[in-house]
PDB file of C-alpha atoms in Angstrom:
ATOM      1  CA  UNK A 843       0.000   0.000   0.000  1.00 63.00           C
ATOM      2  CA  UNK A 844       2.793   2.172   0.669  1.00 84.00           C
ATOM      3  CA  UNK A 845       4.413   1.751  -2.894  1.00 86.00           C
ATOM      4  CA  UNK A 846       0.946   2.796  -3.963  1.00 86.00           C
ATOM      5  CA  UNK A 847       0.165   6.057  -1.881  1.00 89.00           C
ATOM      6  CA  UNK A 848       3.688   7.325  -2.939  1.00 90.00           C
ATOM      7  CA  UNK A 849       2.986   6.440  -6.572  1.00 88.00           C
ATOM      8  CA  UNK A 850      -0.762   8.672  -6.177  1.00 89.00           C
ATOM      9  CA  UNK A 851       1.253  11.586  -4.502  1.00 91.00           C
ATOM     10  CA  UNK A 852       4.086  11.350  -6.773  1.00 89.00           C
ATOM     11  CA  UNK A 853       1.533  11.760  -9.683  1.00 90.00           C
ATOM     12  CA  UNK A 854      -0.295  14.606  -7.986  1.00 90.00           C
ATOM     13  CA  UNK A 855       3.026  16.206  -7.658  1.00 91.00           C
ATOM     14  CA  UNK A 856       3.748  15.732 -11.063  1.00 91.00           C
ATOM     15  CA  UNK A 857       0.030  16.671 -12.573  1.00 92.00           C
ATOM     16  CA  UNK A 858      -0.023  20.113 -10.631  1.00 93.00           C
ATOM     17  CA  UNK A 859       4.288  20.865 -12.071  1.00 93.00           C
ATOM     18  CA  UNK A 860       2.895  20.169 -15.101  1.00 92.00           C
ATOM     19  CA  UNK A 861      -0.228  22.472 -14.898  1.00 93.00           C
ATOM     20  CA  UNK A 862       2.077  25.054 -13.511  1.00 93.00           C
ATOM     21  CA  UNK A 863       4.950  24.844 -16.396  1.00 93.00           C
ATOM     22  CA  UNK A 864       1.763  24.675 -19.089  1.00 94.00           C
ATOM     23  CA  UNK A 865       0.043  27.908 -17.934  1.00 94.00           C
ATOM     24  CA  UNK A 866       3.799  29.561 -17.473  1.00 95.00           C
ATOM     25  CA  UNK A 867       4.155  27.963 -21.452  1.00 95.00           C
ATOM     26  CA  UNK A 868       0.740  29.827 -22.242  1.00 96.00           C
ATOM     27  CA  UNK A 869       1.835  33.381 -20.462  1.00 96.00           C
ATOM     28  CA  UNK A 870       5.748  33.202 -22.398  1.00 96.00           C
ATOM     29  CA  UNK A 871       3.999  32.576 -25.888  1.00 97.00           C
ATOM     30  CA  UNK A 872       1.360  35.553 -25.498  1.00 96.00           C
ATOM     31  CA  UNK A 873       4.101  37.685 -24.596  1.00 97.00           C
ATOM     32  CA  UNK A 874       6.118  36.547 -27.002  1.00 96.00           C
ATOM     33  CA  UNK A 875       3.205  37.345 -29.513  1.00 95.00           C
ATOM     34  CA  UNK A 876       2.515  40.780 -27.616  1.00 95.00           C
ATOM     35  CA  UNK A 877       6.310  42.088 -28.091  1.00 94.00           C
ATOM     36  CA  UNK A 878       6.212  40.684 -31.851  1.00 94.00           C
ATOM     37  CA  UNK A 879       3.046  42.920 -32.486  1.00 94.00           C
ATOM     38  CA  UNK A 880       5.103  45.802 -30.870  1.00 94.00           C
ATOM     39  CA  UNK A 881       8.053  45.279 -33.073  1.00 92.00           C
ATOM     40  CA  UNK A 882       5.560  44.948 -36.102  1.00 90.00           C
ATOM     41  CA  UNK A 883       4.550  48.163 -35.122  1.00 90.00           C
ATOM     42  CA  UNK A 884       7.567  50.013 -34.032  1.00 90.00           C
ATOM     43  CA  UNK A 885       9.008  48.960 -37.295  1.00 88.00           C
ATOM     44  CA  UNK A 886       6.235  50.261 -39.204  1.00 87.00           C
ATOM     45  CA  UNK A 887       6.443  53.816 -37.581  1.00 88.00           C
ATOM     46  CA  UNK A 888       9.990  54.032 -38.145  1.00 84.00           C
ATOM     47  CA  UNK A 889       9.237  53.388 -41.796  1.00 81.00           C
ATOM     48  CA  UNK A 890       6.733  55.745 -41.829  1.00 82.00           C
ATOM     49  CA  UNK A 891       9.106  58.670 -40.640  1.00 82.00           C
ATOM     50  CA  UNK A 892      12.420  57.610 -42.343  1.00 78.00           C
ATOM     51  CA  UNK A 893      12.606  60.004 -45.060  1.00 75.00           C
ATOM     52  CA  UNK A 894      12.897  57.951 -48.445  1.00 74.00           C
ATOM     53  CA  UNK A 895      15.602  57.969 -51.066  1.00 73.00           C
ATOM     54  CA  UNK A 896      15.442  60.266 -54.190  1.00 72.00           C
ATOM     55  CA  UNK A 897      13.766  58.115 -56.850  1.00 75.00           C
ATOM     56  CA  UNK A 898      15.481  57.872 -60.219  1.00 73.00           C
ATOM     57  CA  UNK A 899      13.203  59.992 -62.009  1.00 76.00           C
ATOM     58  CA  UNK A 900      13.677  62.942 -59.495  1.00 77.00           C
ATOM     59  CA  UNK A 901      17.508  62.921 -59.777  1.00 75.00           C
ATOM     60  CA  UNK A 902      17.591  62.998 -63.349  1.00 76.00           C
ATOM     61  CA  UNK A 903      14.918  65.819 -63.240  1.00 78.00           C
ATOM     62  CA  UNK A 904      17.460  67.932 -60.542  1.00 75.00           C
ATOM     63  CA  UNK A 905      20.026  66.988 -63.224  1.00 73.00           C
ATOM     64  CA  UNK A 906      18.232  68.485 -65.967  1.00 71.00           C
ATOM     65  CA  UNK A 907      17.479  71.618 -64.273  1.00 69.00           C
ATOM     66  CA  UNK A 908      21.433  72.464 -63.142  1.00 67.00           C
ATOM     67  CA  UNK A 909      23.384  70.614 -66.018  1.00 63.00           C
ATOM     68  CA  UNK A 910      22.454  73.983 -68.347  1.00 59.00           C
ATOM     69  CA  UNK A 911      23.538  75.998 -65.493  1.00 57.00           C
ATOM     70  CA  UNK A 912      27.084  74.143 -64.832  1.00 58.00           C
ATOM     71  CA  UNK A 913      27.668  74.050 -68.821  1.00 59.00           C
ATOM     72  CA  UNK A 914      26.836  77.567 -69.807  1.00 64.00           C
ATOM     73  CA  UNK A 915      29.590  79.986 -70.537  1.00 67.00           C
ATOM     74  CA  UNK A 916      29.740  83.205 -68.033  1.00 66.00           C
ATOM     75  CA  UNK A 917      27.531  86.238 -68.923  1.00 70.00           C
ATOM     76  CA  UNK A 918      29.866  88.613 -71.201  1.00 73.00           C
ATOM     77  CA  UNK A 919      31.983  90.614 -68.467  1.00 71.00           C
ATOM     78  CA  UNK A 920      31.991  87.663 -65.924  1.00 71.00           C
ATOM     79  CA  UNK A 921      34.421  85.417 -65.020  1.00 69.00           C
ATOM     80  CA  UNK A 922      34.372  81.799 -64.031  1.00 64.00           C
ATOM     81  CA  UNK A 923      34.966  81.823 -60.303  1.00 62.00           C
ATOM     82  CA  UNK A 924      38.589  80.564 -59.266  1.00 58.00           C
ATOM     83  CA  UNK A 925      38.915  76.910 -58.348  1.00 57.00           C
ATOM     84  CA  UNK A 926      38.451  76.603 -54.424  1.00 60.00           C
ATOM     85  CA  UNK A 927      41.316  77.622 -51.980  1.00 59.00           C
ATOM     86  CA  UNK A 928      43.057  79.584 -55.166  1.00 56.00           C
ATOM     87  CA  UNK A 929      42.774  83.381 -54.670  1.00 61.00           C
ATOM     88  CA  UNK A 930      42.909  85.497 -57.496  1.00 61.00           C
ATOM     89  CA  UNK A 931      45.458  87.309 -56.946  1.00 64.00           C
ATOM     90  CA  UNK A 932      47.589  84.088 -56.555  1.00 62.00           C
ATOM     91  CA  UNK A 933      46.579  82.957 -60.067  1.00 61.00           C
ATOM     92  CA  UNK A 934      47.506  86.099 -61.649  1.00 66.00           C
ATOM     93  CA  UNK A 935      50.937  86.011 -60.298  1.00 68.00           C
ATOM     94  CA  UNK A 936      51.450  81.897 -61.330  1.00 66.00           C
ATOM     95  CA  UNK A 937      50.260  83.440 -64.588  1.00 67.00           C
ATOM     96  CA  UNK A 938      52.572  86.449 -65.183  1.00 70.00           C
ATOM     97  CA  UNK A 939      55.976  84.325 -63.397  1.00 69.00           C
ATOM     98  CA  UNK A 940      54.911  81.801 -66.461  1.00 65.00           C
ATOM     99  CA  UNK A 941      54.718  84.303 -68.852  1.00 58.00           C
TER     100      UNK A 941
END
């Protein structure tokens, strides 16, 4: 009888660990679910605000507005500006030492 009212408890001990890890099981995976959903979101929102590339079509229409710009001559009594860090006055006297 012994043998037998140990093998009862044994199994009540084991039915009511088993009920406990099962709901625990039950409360992870809804979490798991609930943070999922959250990330779904979060991601969503962040796509929402992230500003997007330049399509194709609107770079080559910026294109076509400055390329006439960058490849026109200067206006008669203008000169192209000097290239950047050069002064002026630098490049005239390169010029007249070469001359």
């Amino acid at each position: 009888m012994s043998e037998a009212s140990e093998a009862l408890k044994l199994k009540d001990v084991f039915a009511t660990e088993n009920a406990a890890l099962s709901s625990t099981v039950e409360r992870l995976e809804a979490q798991k679910r609930d943070l999922r959903a959250q990330t779904s979101e979060q991601r969503d929102q962040v796509a929402k605000e992230r500003p997007r590339a330049p399509s194709l079509n609107s770079i080559r229409e910026f294109s076509s507005l400055i390329q006439p710009r960058i490849s026109q001559p200067p206006a008669p009594g203008r000169r192209r500006p000097a290239a950047p860090g050069l002064r002026p006055q630098a490049v005239r006297g390169a010029l007249a030492r070469e001359a």
